[in-house]
PDB file of C-alpha atoms in Angstrom:
ATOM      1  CA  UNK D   1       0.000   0.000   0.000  1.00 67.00           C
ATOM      2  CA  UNK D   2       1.137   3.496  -0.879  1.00 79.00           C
ATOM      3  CA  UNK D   3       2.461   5.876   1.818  1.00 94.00           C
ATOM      4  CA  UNK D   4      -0.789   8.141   2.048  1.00 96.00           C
ATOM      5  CA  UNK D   5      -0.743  11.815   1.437  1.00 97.00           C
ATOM      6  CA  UNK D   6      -1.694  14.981   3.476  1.00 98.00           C
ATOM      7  CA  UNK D   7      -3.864  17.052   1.077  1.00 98.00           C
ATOM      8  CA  UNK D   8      -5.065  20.905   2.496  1.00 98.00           C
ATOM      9  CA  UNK D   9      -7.704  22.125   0.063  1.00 98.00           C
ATOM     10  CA  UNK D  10     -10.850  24.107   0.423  1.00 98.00           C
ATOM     11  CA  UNK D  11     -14.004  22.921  -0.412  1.00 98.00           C
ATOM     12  CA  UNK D  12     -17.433  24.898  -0.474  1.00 98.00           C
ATOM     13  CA  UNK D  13     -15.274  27.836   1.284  1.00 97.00           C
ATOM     14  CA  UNK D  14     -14.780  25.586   4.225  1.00 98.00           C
ATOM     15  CA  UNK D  15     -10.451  24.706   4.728  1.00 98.00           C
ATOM     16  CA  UNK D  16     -10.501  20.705   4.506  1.00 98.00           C
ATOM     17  CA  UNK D  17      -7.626  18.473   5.373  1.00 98.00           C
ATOM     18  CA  UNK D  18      -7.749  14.687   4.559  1.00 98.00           C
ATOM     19  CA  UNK D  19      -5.481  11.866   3.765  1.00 98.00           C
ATOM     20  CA  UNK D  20      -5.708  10.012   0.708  1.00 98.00           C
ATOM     21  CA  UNK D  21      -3.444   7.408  -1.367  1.00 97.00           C
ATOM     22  CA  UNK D  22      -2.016   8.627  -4.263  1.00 97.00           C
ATOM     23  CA  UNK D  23      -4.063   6.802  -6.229  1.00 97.00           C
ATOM     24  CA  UNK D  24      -7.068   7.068  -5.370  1.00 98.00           C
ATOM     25  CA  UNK D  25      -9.760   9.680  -6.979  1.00 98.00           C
ATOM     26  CA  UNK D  26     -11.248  12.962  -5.897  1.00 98.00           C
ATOM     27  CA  UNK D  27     -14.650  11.564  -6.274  1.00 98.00           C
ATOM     28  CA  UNK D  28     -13.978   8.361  -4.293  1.00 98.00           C
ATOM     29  CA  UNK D  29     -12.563  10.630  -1.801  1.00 98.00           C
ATOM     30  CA  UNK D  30     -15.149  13.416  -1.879  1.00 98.00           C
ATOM     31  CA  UNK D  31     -17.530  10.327  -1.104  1.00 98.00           C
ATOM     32  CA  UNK D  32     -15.693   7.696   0.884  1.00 98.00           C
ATOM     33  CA  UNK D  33     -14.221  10.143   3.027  1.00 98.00           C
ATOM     34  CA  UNK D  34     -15.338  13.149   3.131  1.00 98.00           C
ATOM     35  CA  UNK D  35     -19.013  12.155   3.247  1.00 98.00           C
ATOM     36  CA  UNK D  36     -19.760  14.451   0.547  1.00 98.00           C
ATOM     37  CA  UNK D  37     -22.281  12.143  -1.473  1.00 98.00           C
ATOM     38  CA  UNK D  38     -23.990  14.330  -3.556  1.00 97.00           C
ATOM     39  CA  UNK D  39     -21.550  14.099  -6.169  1.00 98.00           C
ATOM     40  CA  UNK D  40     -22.590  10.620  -7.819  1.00 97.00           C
ATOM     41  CA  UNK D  41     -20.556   7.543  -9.657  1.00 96.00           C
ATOM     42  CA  UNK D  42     -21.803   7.247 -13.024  1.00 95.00           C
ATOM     43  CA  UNK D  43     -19.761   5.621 -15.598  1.00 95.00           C
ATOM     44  CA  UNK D  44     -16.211   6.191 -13.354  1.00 94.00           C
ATOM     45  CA  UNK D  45     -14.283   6.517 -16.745  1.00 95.00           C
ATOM     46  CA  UNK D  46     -15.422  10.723 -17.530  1.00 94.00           C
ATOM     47  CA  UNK D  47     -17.981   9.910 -19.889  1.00 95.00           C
ATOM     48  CA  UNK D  48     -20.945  10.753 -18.236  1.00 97.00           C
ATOM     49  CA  UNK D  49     -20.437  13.997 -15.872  1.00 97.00           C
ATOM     50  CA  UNK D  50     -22.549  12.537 -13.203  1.00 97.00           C
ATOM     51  CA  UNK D  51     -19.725  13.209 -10.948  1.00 98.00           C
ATOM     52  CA  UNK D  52     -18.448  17.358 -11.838  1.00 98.00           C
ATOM     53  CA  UNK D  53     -17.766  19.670  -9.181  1.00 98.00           C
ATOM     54  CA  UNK D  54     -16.038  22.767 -10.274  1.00 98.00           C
ATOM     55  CA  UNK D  55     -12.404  23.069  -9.426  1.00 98.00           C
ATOM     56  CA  UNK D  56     -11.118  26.493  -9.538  1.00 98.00           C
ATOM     57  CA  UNK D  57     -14.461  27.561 -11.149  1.00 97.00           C
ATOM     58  CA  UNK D  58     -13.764  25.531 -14.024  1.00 98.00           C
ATOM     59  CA  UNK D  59     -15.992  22.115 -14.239  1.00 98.00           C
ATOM     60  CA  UNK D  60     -14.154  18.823 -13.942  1.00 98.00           C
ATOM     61  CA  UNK D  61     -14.603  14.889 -13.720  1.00 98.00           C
ATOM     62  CA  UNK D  62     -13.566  13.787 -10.277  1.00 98.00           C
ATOM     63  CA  UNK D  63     -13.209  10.678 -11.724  1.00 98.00           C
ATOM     64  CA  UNK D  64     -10.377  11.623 -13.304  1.00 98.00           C
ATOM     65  CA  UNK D  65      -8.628  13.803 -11.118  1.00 98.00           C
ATOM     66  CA  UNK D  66      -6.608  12.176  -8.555  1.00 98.00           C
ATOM     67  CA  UNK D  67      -7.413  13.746  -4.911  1.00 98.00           C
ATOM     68  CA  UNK D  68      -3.903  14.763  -4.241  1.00 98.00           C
ATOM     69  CA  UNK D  69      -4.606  17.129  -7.457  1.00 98.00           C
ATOM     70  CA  UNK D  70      -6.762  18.694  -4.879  1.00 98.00           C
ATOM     71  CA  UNK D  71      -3.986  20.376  -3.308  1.00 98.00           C
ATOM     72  CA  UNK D  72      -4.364  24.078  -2.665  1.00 98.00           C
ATOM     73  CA  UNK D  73      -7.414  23.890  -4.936  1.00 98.00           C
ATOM     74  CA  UNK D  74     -10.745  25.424  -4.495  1.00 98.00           C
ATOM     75  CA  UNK D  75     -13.401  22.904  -5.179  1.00 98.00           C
ATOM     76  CA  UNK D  76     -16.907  23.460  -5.319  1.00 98.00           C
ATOM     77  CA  UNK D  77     -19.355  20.366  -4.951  1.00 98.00           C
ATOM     78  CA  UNK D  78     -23.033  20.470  -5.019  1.00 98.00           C
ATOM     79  CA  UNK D  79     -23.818  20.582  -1.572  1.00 98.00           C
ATOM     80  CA  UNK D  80     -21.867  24.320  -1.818  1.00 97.00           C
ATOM     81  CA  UNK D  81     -24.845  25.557  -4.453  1.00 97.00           C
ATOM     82  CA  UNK D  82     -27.699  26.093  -2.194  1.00 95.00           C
ATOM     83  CA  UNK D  83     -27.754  29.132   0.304  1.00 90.00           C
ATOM     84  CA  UNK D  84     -28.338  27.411   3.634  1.00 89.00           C
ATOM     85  CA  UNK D  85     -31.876  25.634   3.213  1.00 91.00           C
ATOM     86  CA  UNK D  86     -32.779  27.870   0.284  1.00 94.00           C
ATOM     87  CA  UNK D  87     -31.976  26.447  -3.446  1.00 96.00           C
ATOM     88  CA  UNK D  88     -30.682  28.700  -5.914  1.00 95.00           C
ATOM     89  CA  UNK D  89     -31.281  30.146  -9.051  1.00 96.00           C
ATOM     90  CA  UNK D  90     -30.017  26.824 -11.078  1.00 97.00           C
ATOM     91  CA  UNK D  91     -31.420  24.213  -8.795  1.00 97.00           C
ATOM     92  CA  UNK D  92     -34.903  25.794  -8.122  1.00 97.00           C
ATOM     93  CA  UNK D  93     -35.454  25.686 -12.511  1.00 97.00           C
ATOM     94  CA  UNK D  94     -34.285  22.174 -12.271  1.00 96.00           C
ATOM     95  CA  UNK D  95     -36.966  21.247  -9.809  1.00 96.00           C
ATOM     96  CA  UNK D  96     -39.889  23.364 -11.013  1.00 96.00           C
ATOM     97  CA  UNK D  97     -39.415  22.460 -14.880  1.00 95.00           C
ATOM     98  CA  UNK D  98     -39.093  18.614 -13.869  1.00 94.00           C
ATOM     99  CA  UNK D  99     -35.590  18.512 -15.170  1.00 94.00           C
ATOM    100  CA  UNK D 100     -34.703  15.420 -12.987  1.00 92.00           C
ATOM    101  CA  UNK D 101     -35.984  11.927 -12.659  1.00 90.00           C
ATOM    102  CA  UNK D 102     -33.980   9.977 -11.054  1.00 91.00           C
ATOM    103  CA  UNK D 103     -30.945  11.878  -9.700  1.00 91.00           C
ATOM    104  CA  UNK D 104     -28.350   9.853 -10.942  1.00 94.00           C
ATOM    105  CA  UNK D 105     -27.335  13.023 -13.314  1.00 96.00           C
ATOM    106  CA  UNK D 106     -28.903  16.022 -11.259  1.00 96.00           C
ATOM    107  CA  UNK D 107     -25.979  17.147  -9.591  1.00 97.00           C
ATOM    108  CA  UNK D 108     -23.433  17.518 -12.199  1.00 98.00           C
ATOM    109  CA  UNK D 109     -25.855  18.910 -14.778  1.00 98.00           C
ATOM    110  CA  UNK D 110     -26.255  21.818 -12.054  1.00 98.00           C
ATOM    111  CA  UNK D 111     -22.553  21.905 -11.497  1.00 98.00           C
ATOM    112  CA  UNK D 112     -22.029  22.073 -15.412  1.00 98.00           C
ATOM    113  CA  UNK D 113     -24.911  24.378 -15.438  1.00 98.00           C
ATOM    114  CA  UNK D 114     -23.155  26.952 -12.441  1.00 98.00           C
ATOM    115  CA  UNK D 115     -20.037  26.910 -15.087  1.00 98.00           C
ATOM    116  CA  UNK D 116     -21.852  27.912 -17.965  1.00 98.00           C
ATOM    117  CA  UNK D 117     -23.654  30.861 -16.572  1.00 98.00           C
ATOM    118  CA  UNK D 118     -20.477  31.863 -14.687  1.00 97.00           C
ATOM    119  CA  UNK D 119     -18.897  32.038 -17.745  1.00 97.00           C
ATOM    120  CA  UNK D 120     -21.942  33.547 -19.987  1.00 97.00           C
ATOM    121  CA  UNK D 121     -24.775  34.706 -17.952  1.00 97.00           C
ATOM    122  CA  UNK D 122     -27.294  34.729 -21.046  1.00 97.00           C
ATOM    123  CA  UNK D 123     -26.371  31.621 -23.075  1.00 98.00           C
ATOM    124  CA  UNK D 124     -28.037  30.860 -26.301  1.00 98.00           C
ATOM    125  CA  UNK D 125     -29.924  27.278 -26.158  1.00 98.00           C
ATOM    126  CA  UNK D 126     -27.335  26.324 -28.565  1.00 98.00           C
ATOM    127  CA  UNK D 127     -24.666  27.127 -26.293  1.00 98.00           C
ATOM    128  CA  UNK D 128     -25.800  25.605 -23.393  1.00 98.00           C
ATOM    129  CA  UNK D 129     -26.697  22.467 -25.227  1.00 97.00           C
ATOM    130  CA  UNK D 130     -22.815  22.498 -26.788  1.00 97.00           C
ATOM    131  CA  UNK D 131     -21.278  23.503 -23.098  1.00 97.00           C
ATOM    132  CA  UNK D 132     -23.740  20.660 -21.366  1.00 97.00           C
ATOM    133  CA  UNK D 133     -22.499  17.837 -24.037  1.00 96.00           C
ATOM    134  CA  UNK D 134     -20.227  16.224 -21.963  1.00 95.00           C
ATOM    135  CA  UNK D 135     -23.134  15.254 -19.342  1.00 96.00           C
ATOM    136  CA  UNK D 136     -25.519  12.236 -20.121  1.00 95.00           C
ATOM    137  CA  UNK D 137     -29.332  11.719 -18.804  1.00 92.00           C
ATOM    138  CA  UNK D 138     -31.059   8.525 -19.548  1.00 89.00           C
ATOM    139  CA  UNK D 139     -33.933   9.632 -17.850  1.00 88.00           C
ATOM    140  CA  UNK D 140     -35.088  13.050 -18.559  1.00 79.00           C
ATOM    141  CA  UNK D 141     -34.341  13.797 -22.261  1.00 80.00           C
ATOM    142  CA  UNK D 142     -32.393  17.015 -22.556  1.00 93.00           C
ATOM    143  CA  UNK D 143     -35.108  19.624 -23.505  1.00 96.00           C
ATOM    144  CA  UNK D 144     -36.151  20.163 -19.904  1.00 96.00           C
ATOM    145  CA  UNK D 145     -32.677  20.435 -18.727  1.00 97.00           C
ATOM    146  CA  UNK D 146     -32.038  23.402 -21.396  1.00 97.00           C
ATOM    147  CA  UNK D 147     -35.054  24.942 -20.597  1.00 97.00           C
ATOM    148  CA  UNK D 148     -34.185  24.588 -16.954  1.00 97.00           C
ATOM    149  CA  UNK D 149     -30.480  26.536 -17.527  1.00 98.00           C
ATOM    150  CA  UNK D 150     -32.521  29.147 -19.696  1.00 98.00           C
ATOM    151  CA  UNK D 151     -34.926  29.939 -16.543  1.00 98.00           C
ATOM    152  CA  UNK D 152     -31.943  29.910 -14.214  1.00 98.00           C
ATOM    153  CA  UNK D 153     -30.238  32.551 -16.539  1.00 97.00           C
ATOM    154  CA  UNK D 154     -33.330  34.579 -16.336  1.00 95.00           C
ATOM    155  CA  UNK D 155     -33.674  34.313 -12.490  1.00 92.00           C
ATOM    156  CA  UNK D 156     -30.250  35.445 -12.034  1.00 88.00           C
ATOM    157  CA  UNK D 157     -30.357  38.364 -14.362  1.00 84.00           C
ATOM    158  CA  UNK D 158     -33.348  39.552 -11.938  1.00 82.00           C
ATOM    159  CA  UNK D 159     -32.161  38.600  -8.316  1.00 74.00           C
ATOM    160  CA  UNK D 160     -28.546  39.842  -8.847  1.00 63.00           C
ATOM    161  CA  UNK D 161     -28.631  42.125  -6.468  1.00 51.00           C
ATOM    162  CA  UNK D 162     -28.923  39.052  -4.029  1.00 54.00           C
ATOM    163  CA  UNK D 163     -25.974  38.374  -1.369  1.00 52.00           C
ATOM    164  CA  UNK D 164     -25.906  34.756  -1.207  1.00 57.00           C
ATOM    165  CA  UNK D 165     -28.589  32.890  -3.442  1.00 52.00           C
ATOM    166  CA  UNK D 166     -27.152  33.563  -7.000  1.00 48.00           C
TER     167      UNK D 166
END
């Protein structure tokens, strides 16, 4: 067995300190140890999203990234999103346009989804459908998830004067 690492990183804007083996994942980490289970497993081999968090604000597979890649990093994970008990802007479209069935997918859709309108606050449907390729449903169908990201958009572009729920 590998000599296991330190790792200091901070996740959700909370300083978190863990050890890991060099090997293993940030999702199997994230998970396993850190009790963080909103990220799901999908396909474990980056084809699927189910498992993106955003890494220095950019979306990423922690299926692929090892966990000592973590170091020093800022990592965002679904349970960050909300505003205490209050969903935001991206995961209150997702629930009222029905833009989840069974969860599997949910999380890194809206992870994807917080990237996207970081990045462009007012994305075409074309865009978002391009930016939210790399994320598979086999549940939902996509149409409600694009809708959901346009609404979101919207929602933002009205409540950004808020402190905490964006």
């Amino acid at each position: 067995m590998a000599k296991k690492r330190h790792i200091t990183t901070k996740i959700n804007g909370d300083t978190v300190e863990f050890l890991c083996e060099p090997r293993q994942t940030l999702l199997e980490v994230l998970r396993n140890t850190l009790d963080l289970t909103g990220t799901k497993e999908g396909c474990s081999n980056g084809n699927c999203g189910a498992c993106t968090v955003l890494m220095n604000g950019r979306p990423v597979d922690s299926c692929l990234v090892l966990a000592v890649e973590a170091e020093d990093a800022e990592l965002k994970t679904i349970e960050g999103v909300a505003c205490g008990t209050h969903l935001n802007a991206v995961q209150s479209a997702f629930l009222e346009g029905a833009a989840l069935q069974c969860g599997i997918c949910t999380p890194g859709f809206i992870m994807q989804s917080e990237a996207l309108l970081a990045e462009n606050p007012n994305p075409s449907e074309q865009e978002i459908r391009f930016y939210l390729a790399g994320n598979l449903c086999r549940c939902t169908g996509y149409d409600k998830i694009v809708q959901a990201v346009q609404t979101a958009a919207g929602k933002r572009q009205t409540e950004s004067g808020t402190k905490c729920c964006h």
